[in-house]
mmCIF file of C-alpha atoms and ligand atoms in Angstrom:
data_model
loop_
_atom_site.group_PDB
_atom_site.id
_atom_site.type_symbol
_atom_site.label_atom_id
_atom_site.label_comp_id
_atom_site.label_asym_id
_atom_site.label_seq_id
_atom_site.Cartn_x
_atom_site.Cartn_y
_atom_site.Cartn_z
ATOM 1 C CA UNK H 7 148.640 139.361 140.871
ATOM 2 C CA UNK H 8 148.459 142.265 138.445
ATOM 3 C CA UNK H 9 146.209 142.919 135.474
ATOM 4 C CA UNK H 10 147.526 144.868 132.501
ATOM 5 C CA UNK H 11 145.672 146.372 129.517
ATOM 6 C CA UNK H 12 147.945 146.380 126.462
ATOM 7 C CA UNK H 13 147.548 148.390 123.227
ATOM 8 C CA UNK H 14 149.303 147.691 119.900
ATOM 9 C CA UNK H 15 149.251 149.988 116.851
ATOM 10 C CA UNK H 16 152.751 150.049 115.383
ATOM 11 C CA UNK H 17 152.023 148.711 111.945
ATOM 12 C CA UNK H 18 148.728 147.527 110.438
ATOM 13 C CA UNK H 19 147.226 145.546 113.327
ATOM 14 C CA UNK H 20 145.101 147.479 115.876
ATOM 15 C CA UNK H 21 144.856 145.423 119.086
ATOM 16 C CA UNK H 22 143.879 145.630 122.765
ATOM 17 C CA UNK H 23 144.282 142.847 125.258
ATOM 18 C CA UNK H 24 144.013 142.160 128.978
ATOM 19 C CA UNK H 25 146.606 139.828 130.566
ATOM 20 C CA UNK H 26 147.125 138.754 134.132
ATOM 21 C CA UNK H 27 150.571 138.293 135.594
ATOM 22 C CA UNK H 28 149.879 134.560 136.102
ATOM 23 C CA UNK H 29 149.933 134.223 132.283
ATOM 24 C CA UNK H 30 146.171 134.250 131.822
ATOM 25 C CA UNK H 31 145.057 136.051 128.737
ATOM 26 C CA UNK H 32 141.700 137.410 129.872
ATOM 27 C CA UNK H 33 140.747 138.861 126.509
ATOM 28 C CA UNK H 34 142.356 139.929 123.268
ATOM 29 C CA UNK H 35 140.742 141.960 120.571
ATOM 30 C CA UNK H 36 142.390 142.633 117.202
ATOM 31 C CA UNK H 37 141.463 144.144 113.887
ATOM 32 C CA UNK H 38 143.754 143.728 110.810
ATOM 33 C CA UNK H 39 143.774 146.374 108.163
ATOM 34 C CA UNK H 40 144.477 144.225 105.139
ATOM 35 C CA UNK H 41 141.473 145.607 103.269
ATOM 36 C CA UNK H 42 142.690 149.180 103.758
ATOM 37 C CA UNK H 43 146.083 148.446 102.255
ATOM 38 C CA UNK H 44 145.567 145.647 99.728
ATOM 39 C CA UNK H 45 145.110 147.982 96.813
ATOM 40 C CA UNK H 46 148.534 149.473 97.449
ATOM 41 C CA UNK H 47 150.355 146.172 97.939
ATOM 42 C CA UNK H 48 151.808 147.329 101.225
ATOM 43 C CA UNK H 49 151.029 149.265 104.364
ATOM 44 C CA UNK H 50 150.376 152.945 103.770
ATOM 45 C CA UNK H 51 151.443 154.763 107.027
ATOM 46 C CA UNK H 52 148.841 157.550 106.767
ATOM 47 C CA UNK H 53 146.005 155.178 106.072
ATOM 48 C CA UNK H 54 147.240 152.899 108.909
ATOM 49 C CA UNK H 55 147.239 155.836 111.455
ATOM 50 C CA UNK H 56 143.686 156.872 110.485
ATOM 51 C CA UNK H 57 142.423 153.283 110.768
ATOM 52 C CA UNK H 58 144.080 152.872 114.213
ATOM 53 C CA UNK H 59 142.383 156.023 115.442
ATOM 54 C CA UNK H 60 138.973 154.634 114.301
ATOM 55 C CA UNK H 61 139.553 151.132 115.600
ATOM 56 C CA UNK H 62 141.414 151.541 118.886
ATOM 57 C CA UNK H 63 138.745 152.649 121.335
ATOM 58 C CA UNK H 64 136.136 150.111 120.197
ATOM 59 C CA UNK H 65 138.771 147.430 120.599
ATOM 60 C CA UNK H 66 139.629 148.630 124.089
ATOM 61 C CA UNK H 67 135.915 148.459 124.965
ATOM 62 C CA UNK H 68 135.676 144.983 123.468
ATOM 63 C CA UNK H 69 138.699 143.787 125.454
ATOM 64 C CA UNK H 70 137.267 145.148 128.702
ATOM 65 C CA UNK H 71 133.831 143.752 127.985
ATOM 66 C CA UNK H 72 135.172 140.286 127.058
ATOM 67 C CA UNK H 73 137.215 140.192 130.329
ATOM 68 C CA UNK H 74 134.156 141.373 132.247
ATOM 69 C CA UNK H 75 136.069 144.405 133.546
ATOM 70 C CA UNK H 76 136.209 148.138 133.721
ATOM 71 C CA UNK H 77 139.338 150.236 133.752
ATOM 72 C CA UNK H 78 139.127 150.253 137.525
ATOM 73 C CA UNK H 79 140.010 146.569 137.603
ATOM 74 C CA UNK H 80 143.217 147.138 135.613
ATOM 75 C CA UNK H 81 146.478 147.842 137.423
ATOM 76 C CA UNK H 82 148.351 149.520 134.582
ATOM 77 C CA UNK H 83 147.947 150.435 130.921
ATOM 78 C CA UNK H 84 150.736 149.447 128.525
ATOM 79 C CA UNK H 85 151.079 150.579 124.928
ATOM 80 C CA UNK H 86 153.568 150.114 122.139
ATOM 81 C CA UNK H 87 155.585 153.436 122.187
ATOM 82 C CA UNK H 88 157.887 152.427 119.264
ATOM 83 C CA UNK H 89 159.522 151.380 116.971
ATOM 84 C CA UNK H 90 157.095 151.481 114.147
ATOM 85 C CA UNK H 91 155.028 153.734 111.859
ATOM 86 C CA UNK H 92 154.988 156.835 113.930
ATOM 87 C CA UNK H 93 151.421 157.943 113.250
ATOM 88 C CA UNK H 94 150.049 154.600 114.374
ATOM 89 C CA UNK H 95 152.349 154.397 117.421
ATOM 90 C CA UNK H 96 151.114 157.850 118.454
ATOM 91 C CA UNK H 97 147.495 156.737 118.252
ATOM 92 C CA UNK H 98 148.073 153.775 120.655
ATOM 93 C CA UNK H 99 150.358 155.670 123.057
ATOM 94 C CA UNK H 100 148.113 158.736 123.282
ATOM 95 C CA UNK H 101 145.072 156.540 123.846
ATOM 96 C CA UNK H 102 146.937 154.755 126.617
ATOM 97 C CA UNK H 103 147.984 158.052 128.172
ATOM 98 C CA UNK H 104 144.386 159.329 128.127
ATOM 99 C CA UNK H 105 143.013 156.098 129.694
ATOM 100 C CA UNK H 106 145.820 156.119 132.251
ATOM 101 C CA UNK H 107 145.073 159.727 133.241
ATOM 102 C CA UNK H 108 141.292 159.228 133.352
ATOM 103 C CA UNK H 109 141.529 156.084 135.449
ATOM 104 C CA UNK H 110 144.457 157.210 137.598
ATOM 105 C CA UNK H 111 146.595 154.174 136.536
ATOM 106 C CA UNK H 112 150.276 153.974 135.703
ATOM 107 C CA UNK H 113 151.429 154.013 132.056
ATOM 108 C CA UNK H 114 153.927 151.512 130.711
ATOM 109 C CA UNK H 115 155.650 152.485 127.408
ATOM 110 C CA UNK H 116 156.521 149.161 125.770
ATOM 111 C CA UNK H 117 159.173 148.677 123.025
ATOM 112 C CA UNK H 118 157.313 146.680 120.363
ATOM 113 C CA UNK H 119 160.422 144.462 119.860
ATOM 114 C CA UNK H 120 160.439 143.722 123.578
ATOM 115 C CA UNK H 121 156.801 142.671 123.235
ATOM 116 C CA UNK H 122 157.882 140.068 120.552
ATOM 117 C CA UNK H 123 160.947 139.159 122.559
ATOM 118 C CA UNK H 124 159.079 138.396 125.817
ATOM 119 C CA UNK H 125 155.941 136.873 124.166
ATOM 120 C CA UNK H 126 157.198 133.274 124.374
ATOM 121 C CA UNK H 127 157.327 133.635 128.179
ATOM 122 C CA UNK H 128 153.580 134.367 128.240
ATOM 123 C CA UNK H 129 152.842 130.849 127.059
ATOM 124 C CA UNK H 130 155.907 129.041 128.543
ATOM 125 C CA UNK H 131 156.380 129.418 132.223
ATOM 126 C CA UNK H 132 159.630 127.453 132.053
ATOM 127 C CA UNK H 133 161.386 129.719 129.624
ATOM 128 C CA UNK H 134 164.002 131.400 131.847
ATOM 129 C CA UNK H 135 166.571 134.077 131.010
ATOM 130 C CA UNK H 136 168.898 134.040 129.204
ATOM 131 C CA UNK H 137 167.676 132.692 125.852
ATOM 132 C CA UNK H 138 168.660 133.078 122.189
ATOM 133 C CA UNK H 139 165.945 134.925 120.207
ATOM 134 C CA UNK H 140 165.557 135.050 116.429
ATOM 135 C CA UNK H 141 163.256 137.983 115.836
ATOM 136 C CA UNK H 142 161.890 137.813 112.328
ATOM 137 C CA UNK H 143 159.158 140.278 111.323
ATOM 138 C CA UNK H 144 158.074 142.683 108.620
ATOM 139 C CA UNK H 145 160.531 145.285 109.859
ATOM 140 C CA UNK H 146 163.292 143.272 111.617
ATOM 141 C CA UNK H 147 165.661 140.358 111.318
ATOM 142 C CA UNK H 148 167.788 140.198 114.483
ATOM 143 C CA UNK H 149 169.439 137.568 116.576
ATOM 144 C CA UNK H 150 169.450 138.554 120.242
ATOM 145 C CA UNK H 151 170.499 137.226 123.558
ATOM 146 C CA UNK H 152 167.643 137.988 125.936
ATOM 147 C CA UNK H 153 169.288 138.445 129.334
ATOM 148 C CA UNK H 154 166.348 139.794 131.241
ATOM 149 C CA UNK H 155 163.601 142.419 131.023
ATOM 150 C CA UNK H 156 165.251 145.429 129.360
ATOM 151 C CA UNK H 157 168.611 143.624 128.854
ATOM 152 C CA UNK H 158 169.404 142.484 125.337
ATOM 153 C CA UNK H 159 172.558 141.807 123.357
ATOM 154 C CA UNK H 160 172.079 142.118 119.640
ATOM 155 C CA UNK H 161 174.309 139.457 118.159
ATOM 156 C CA UNK H 162 173.270 139.996 114.504
ATOM 157 C CA UNK H 163 171.007 142.058 112.342
ATOM 158 C CA UNK H 164 170.051 142.443 108.683
ATOM 159 C CA UNK H 165 172.266 144.766 106.677
ATOM 160 C CA UNK H 166 169.343 145.500 104.249
ATOM 161 C CA UNK H 167 165.867 144.075 104.154
ATOM 162 C CA UNK H 168 163.970 142.323 106.966
ATOM 163 C CA UNK H 169 162.907 138.696 106.283
ATOM 164 C CA UNK H 170 159.159 139.538 106.298
ATOM 165 C CA UNK H 171 159.889 142.433 103.925
ATOM 166 C CA UNK H 172 161.543 139.953 101.539
ATOM 167 C CA UNK H 173 158.483 137.649 101.723
ATOM 168 C CA UNK H 174 156.145 140.664 101.112
ATOM 169 C CA UNK H 175 158.156 141.984 98.213
ATOM 170 C CA UNK H 176 158.473 138.494 96.680
ATOM 171 C CA UNK H 177 154.683 138.045 96.900
ATOM 172 C CA UNK H 178 154.220 141.406 95.201
ATOM 173 C CA UNK H 179 156.598 140.461 92.371
ATOM 174 C CA UNK H 180 154.927 137.112 91.938
ATOM 175 C CA UNK H 181 151.445 138.631 92.043
ATOM 176 C CA UNK H 182 150.524 136.580 95.070
ATOM 177 C CA UNK H 183 148.745 139.344 96.955
ATOM 178 C CA UNK H 184 149.040 140.918 100.370
ATOM 179 C CA UNK H 185 150.009 140.144 103.100
ATOM 180 C CA UNK H 186 152.842 138.286 101.371
ATOM 181 C CA UNK H 187 154.303 135.799 103.860
ATOM 182 C CA UNK H 188 151.361 133.427 104.073
ATOM 183 C CA UNK H 189 150.782 133.759 100.344
ATOM 184 C CA UNK H 190 154.386 132.796 99.467
ATOM 185 C CA UNK H 191 154.246 129.901 101.925
ATOM 186 C CA UNK H 192 151.019 128.608 100.387
ATOM 187 C CA UNK H 193 152.333 128.884 96.762
ATOM 188 C CA UNK H 194 155.600 127.227 97.825
ATOM 189 C CA UNK H 195 153.624 124.055 98.921
ATOM 190 C CA UNK H 196 152.903 123.404 95.247
ATOM 191 C CA UNK H 197 156.372 124.290 94.035
ATOM 192 C CA UNK H 198 159.740 122.650 93.545
ATOM 193 C CA UNK H 199 162.509 124.416 95.515
ATOM 194 C CA UNK H 200 165.183 123.004 93.256
ATOM 195 C CA UNK H 201 163.811 124.472 90.036
ATOM 196 C CA UNK H 202 164.966 128.106 90.302
ATOM 197 C CA UNK H 203 168.590 128.988 90.942
ATOM 198 C CA UNK H 204 168.590 131.802 93.584
ATOM 199 C CA UNK H 205 171.546 133.111 95.576
ATOM 200 C CA UNK H 206 172.153 132.617 99.368
ATOM 201 C CA UNK H 207 173.273 136.171 100.429
ATOM 202 C CA UNK H 208 176.094 136.145 103.015
ATOM 203 C CA UNK H 209 176.065 132.364 103.275
ATOM 204 C CA UNK H 210 179.548 131.383 104.571
ATOM 205 C CA UNK H 211 180.468 135.013 105.259
ATOM 206 C CA UNK H 212 182.858 135.680 108.182
ATOM 207 C CA UNK H 213 180.390 137.930 109.998
ATOM 208 C CA UNK H 214 177.143 137.219 111.898
ATOM 209 C CA UNK H 215 174.695 139.409 109.890
ATOM 210 C CA UNK H 216 171.829 138.669 107.565
ATOM 211 C CA UNK H 217 171.002 140.054 104.033
ATOM 212 C CA UNK H 218 167.962 139.515 101.868
ATOM 213 C CA UNK H 219 167.930 142.353 99.313
ATOM 214 C CA UNK H 220 169.987 140.365 96.749
ATOM 215 C CA UNK H 221 167.576 137.477 96.984
ATOM 216 C CA UNK H 222 164.626 139.767 96.240
ATOM 217 C CA UNK H 223 166.471 141.170 93.151
ATOM 218 C CA UNK H 224 167.161 137.629 92.036
ATOM 219 C CA UNK H 225 163.460 136.817 92.347
ATOM 220 C CA UNK H 226 162.715 139.778 90.067
ATOM 221 C CA UNK H 227 165.172 138.544 87.494
ATOM 222 C CA UNK H 228 163.939 134.921 87.600
ATOM 223 C CA UNK H 229 160.366 136.116 87.230
ATOM 224 C CA UNK H 230 161.259 138.360 84.283
ATOM 225 C CA UNK H 231 162.638 135.455 82.302
ATOM 226 C CA UNK H 232 159.133 134.048 82.136
ATOM 227 C CA UNK H 233 160.554 130.511 82.248
ATOM 228 C CA UNK H 234 159.659 129.529 85.770
ATOM 229 C CA UNK H 235 156.327 128.607 87.442
ATOM 230 C CA UNK H 236 155.299 131.057 90.172
ATOM 231 C CA UNK H 237 155.088 128.130 92.691
ATOM 232 C CA UNK H 238 158.633 127.064 91.853
ATOM 233 C CA UNK H 239 159.989 130.602 92.373
ATOM 234 C CA UNK H 240 158.062 130.819 95.684
ATOM 235 C CA UNK H 241 159.433 127.425 96.890
ATOM 236 C CA UNK H 242 162.995 128.298 95.772
ATOM 237 C CA UNK H 243 162.786 131.687 97.486
ATOM 238 C CA UNK H 244 161.551 130.133 100.761
ATOM 239 C CA UNK H 245 164.237 127.474 100.606
ATOM 240 C CA UNK H 246 166.941 130.148 100.031
ATOM 241 C CA UNK H 247 165.614 132.082 103.142
ATOM 242 C CA UNK H 248 165.657 128.954 105.280
ATOM 243 C CA UNK H 249 169.267 128.156 104.238
ATOM 244 C CA UNK H 250 170.425 131.670 104.824
ATOM 245 C CA UNK H 251 168.861 131.801 108.331
ATOM 246 C CA UNK H 252 170.290 128.415 109.195
ATOM 247 C CA UNK H 253 173.798 129.356 108.031
ATOM 248 C CA UNK H 254 173.848 132.709 109.823
ATOM 249 C CA UNK H 255 172.504 131.107 112.985
ATOM 250 C CA UNK H 256 175.103 128.386 112.847
ATOM 251 C CA UNK H 257 177.813 130.984 112.487
ATOM 252 C CA UNK H 258 176.869 132.650 115.738
ATOM 253 C CA UNK H 259 176.074 129.392 117.628
ATOM 254 C CA UNK H 260 179.643 128.190 116.746
ATOM 255 C CA UNK H 261 181.044 131.238 118.454
ATOM 256 C CA UNK H 262 179.005 131.679 121.637
ATOM 257 C CA UNK H 263 178.243 129.675 124.700
ATOM 258 C CA UNK H 264 174.581 128.959 123.697
ATOM 259 C CA UNK H 265 171.920 129.475 126.282
ATOM 260 C CA UNK H 266 169.417 126.724 126.981
ATOM 261 C CA UNK H 267 166.741 127.729 124.557
ATOM 262 C CA UNK H 268 166.359 128.894 121.003
ATOM 263 C CA UNK H 269 163.270 131.042 120.643
ATOM 264 C CA UNK H 270 161.649 132.453 117.530
ATOM 265 C CA UNK H 271 159.242 135.432 117.521
ATOM 266 C CA UNK H 272 157.793 137.928 115.059
ATOM 267 C CA UNK H 273 155.351 137.473 112.198
ATOM 268 C CA UNK H 274 157.717 135.262 110.042
ATOM 269 C CA UNK H 275 157.762 132.768 112.919
ATOM 270 C CA UNK H 276 154.389 131.652 111.495
ATOM 271 C CA UNK H 277 156.324 130.059 108.605
ATOM 272 C CA UNK H 278 156.344 126.293 109.100
ATOM 273 C CA UNK H 279 159.428 125.588 107.039
ATOM 274 C CA UNK H 280 161.416 128.205 109.004
ATOM 275 C CA UNK H 281 160.079 126.735 112.315
ATOM 276 C CA UNK H 282 161.041 123.212 111.172
ATOM 277 C CA UNK H 283 164.623 124.329 110.355
ATOM 278 C CA UNK H 284 164.952 126.075 113.750
ATOM 279 C CA UNK H 285 163.581 123.088 115.614
ATOM 280 C CA UNK H 286 166.148 120.718 114.082
ATOM 281 C CA UNK H 287 168.946 123.188 114.563
ATOM 282 C CA UNK H 288 168.042 123.549 118.263
ATOM 283 C CA UNK H 289 167.848 119.855 118.634
ATOM 284 C CA UNK H 290 171.330 119.348 117.153
ATOM 285 C CA UNK H 291 172.723 121.802 119.651
ATOM 286 C CA UNK H 292 170.941 120.342 122.625
ATOM 287 C CA UNK H 293 168.872 123.477 123.027
ATOM 288 C CA UNK H 294 165.158 123.653 123.756
ATOM 289 C CA UNK H 295 163.119 125.150 120.882
ATOM 290 C CA UNK H 296 160.331 127.531 121.829
ATOM 291 C CA UNK H 297 157.945 129.089 119.374
ATOM 292 C CA UNK H 298 154.847 130.971 120.429
ATOM 293 C CA UNK H 299 151.483 129.883 118.937
ATOM 294 C CA UNK H 300 150.745 131.577 115.586
ATOM 295 C CA UNK H 301 148.292 134.154 116.997
ATOM 296 C CA UNK H 302 151.060 135.383 119.320
ATOM 297 C CA UNK H 303 153.686 135.561 116.553
ATOM 298 C CA UNK H 304 152.039 138.322 114.482
ATOM 299 C CA UNK H 305 151.393 141.659 116.092
ATOM 300 C CA UNK H 306 148.811 141.521 118.882
ATOM 301 C CA UNK H 307 147.886 143.222 122.086
ATOM 302 C CA UNK H 308 148.539 140.351 124.457
ATOM 303 C CA UNK H 309 152.345 140.499 123.898
ATOM 304 C CA UNK H 310 152.273 144.156 124.660
ATOM 305 C CA UNK H 311 150.218 143.551 127.832
ATOM 306 C CA UNK H 312 152.579 140.763 128.862
ATOM 307 C CA UNK H 313 155.711 142.865 128.280
ATOM 308 C CA UNK H 314 153.904 145.498 130.338
ATOM 309 C CA UNK H 315 153.267 142.924 133.103
ATOM 310 C CA UNK H 316 156.965 141.937 133.049
ATOM 311 C CA UNK H 317 158.053 145.597 133.160
ATOM 312 C CA UNK H 318 155.579 146.398 135.906
ATOM 313 C CA UNK H 319 156.820 143.462 138.020
ATOM 314 C CA UNK H 320 160.397 144.839 137.507
ATOM 315 C CA UNK H 321 159.244 148.237 138.779
ATOM 316 C CA UNK H 322 159.192 150.061 135.465
ATOM 317 C CA UNK H 323 156.487 152.588 134.694
ATOM 318 C CA UNK H 324 156.613 155.728 132.546
ATOM 319 C CA UNK H 325 155.504 159.248 132.746
ATOM 320 C CA UNK H 326 152.657 160.760 130.655
ATOM 321 C CA UNK H 327 155.391 162.816 128.867
ATOM 322 C CA UNK H 328 156.845 159.690 127.266
ATOM 323 C CA UNK H 329 157.358 160.535 123.527
ATOM 324 C CA UNK H 330 156.675 157.948 120.799
ATOM 325 C CA UNK H 331 159.869 156.650 119.143
ATOM 326 C CA UNK H 332 159.987 155.748 115.440
ATOM 327 C CA UNK H 333 163.285 154.014 116.050
ATOM 328 C CA UNK H 334 164.060 152.241 119.359
ATOM 329 C CA UNK H 335 166.801 149.546 119.272
ATOM 330 C CA UNK H 336 166.590 146.844 121.947
ATOM 331 C CA UNK H 337 170.355 146.956 122.336
ATOM 332 C CA UNK H 338 171.447 150.595 121.904
ATOM 333 C CA UNK H 339 175.102 149.662 122.561
ATOM 334 C CA UNK H 340 175.300 147.146 119.645
ATOM 335 C CA UNK H 341 178.204 147.752 117.234
ATOM 336 C CA UNK H 342 176.729 149.073 113.932
ATOM 337 C CA UNK H 343 176.380 146.386 111.266
ATOM 338 C CA UNK H 344 177.862 146.868 107.820
ATOM 339 C CA UNK H 345 175.565 149.301 106.035
ATOM 340 C CA UNK H 346 174.217 150.445 109.401
ATOM 341 C CA UNK H 347 171.687 153.273 109.578
ATOM 342 C CA UNK H 348 169.364 151.274 107.362
ATOM 343 C CA UNK H 349 167.800 148.509 109.454
ATOM 344 C CA UNK H 350 170.141 148.207 112.407
HETATM 345 P P1 AMP R 7 155.067 141.420 112.108
HETATM 346 O O1 AMP R 7 155.970 142.503 111.457
HETATM 347 O O2 AMP R 7 155.646 140.822 113.279
HETATM 348 O O3 AMP R 7 153.648 141.948 112.216
HETATM 349 O O4 AMP R 7 154.930 140.317 111.011
HETATM 350 C C1 AMP R 7 154.440 140.541 109.731
HETATM 351 C C2 AMP R 7 155.379 139.909 108.722
HETATM 352 O O5 AMP R 7 155.419 138.542 108.876
HETATM 353 C C3 AMP R 7 154.959 140.228 107.293
HETATM 354 O O6 AMP R 7 156.111 140.657 106.591
HETATM 355 C C4 AMP R 7 154.478 138.910 106.785
HETATM 356 O O7 AMP R 7 154.610 138.729 105.430
HETATM 357 C C5 AMP R 7 155.276 137.946 107.587
HETATM 358 N N1 AMP R 7 154.593 136.631 107.715
HETATM 359 C C6 AMP R 7 153.458 136.324 108.193
HETATM 360 N N2 AMP R 7 153.167 134.994 108.025
HETATM 361 C C7 AMP R 7 154.230 134.458 107.373
HETATM 362 C C8 AMP R 7 154.514 133.146 106.861
HETATM 363 N N3 AMP R 7 153.662 132.177 107.012
HETATM 364 N N4 AMP R 7 155.672 132.993 106.203
HETATM 365 C C9 AMP R 7 156.552 133.984 106.030
HETATM 366 N N5 AMP R 7 156.305 135.284 106.474
HETATM 367 C C10 AMP R 7 155.211 135.553 107.170
HETATM 368 MG MG1 MG R 8 155.804 143.302 114.788
#
């Protein structure tokens, strides 16, 4: 059995966790930075990087103390090495390098997206490769076939905004605050999804990809008319997102030999209406539906430690010269989507 310390700092969560290869989370410490960024209505990269550098070492100490361990008890040190806001990624990676060097332990450079992609396996020992993964976060919206550790086929991606980004921008337009996803979901509970006519971008299109930018612009226009309740716009927006995701997923499922499980990961996986849609879609297709618990959906250290454990078991460690990567696709061979270069 191996014990991995994992560090996460790619966006606005600073986190450190200790995970054992038998799927036991020995500790996980996390600090959000909402208060640092709220005034700006979004994550400010420079502020995030500075906050990570203040928070990371105390969180590592907390994670070790909570697990009743010292660095000597850890077998390897994993850290998000990209993709993400590069200042923050560098803080976590350099911290991991320093700890690895001081303790004489191997370093594992983890792709943050692989952290999300493998996180369901931390809580579900029966989730075998391959599985279909909908990765929906603040920076990404991708449909992937997860074939194994390090082996991904990207089947679809967004040609413009990520889903979480659309939620965050909608929240900002509607004055619902930050972070946006949970705020929109809360407001939507008191709204009528039929009251505001909004488009379903790419619905029915003969291509697998996603698009959300037009939906966001339509939210701006609907809000500007002054004739709709905020709650109704939120509910109508969320309904449009759910229908777009369902339509795009159905397009791909109709054209592949679907693996046994449909898995959702990333911060937007916290959304109950999206989960519900995915669950019924999976059921209709005879697929198992797997969604990690909410704490594991948003950015955290345990998913990085777990991805580290999976990589370590597969024999992958990295040199101390590993350079942080602002962009790091899971499937570098994927054909570029229309409008590629933006969020591919
Ligand atoms: P991540 O990028 O994985 O850290 O996830 C953060 C993103 O998930 C942000 O864009 C949030 O707005 C979004 N998010 C979090 N909770 C929800 C929710 N309940 N509904 C929709 N989006 C959410
Ligand atoms: Mg993330």
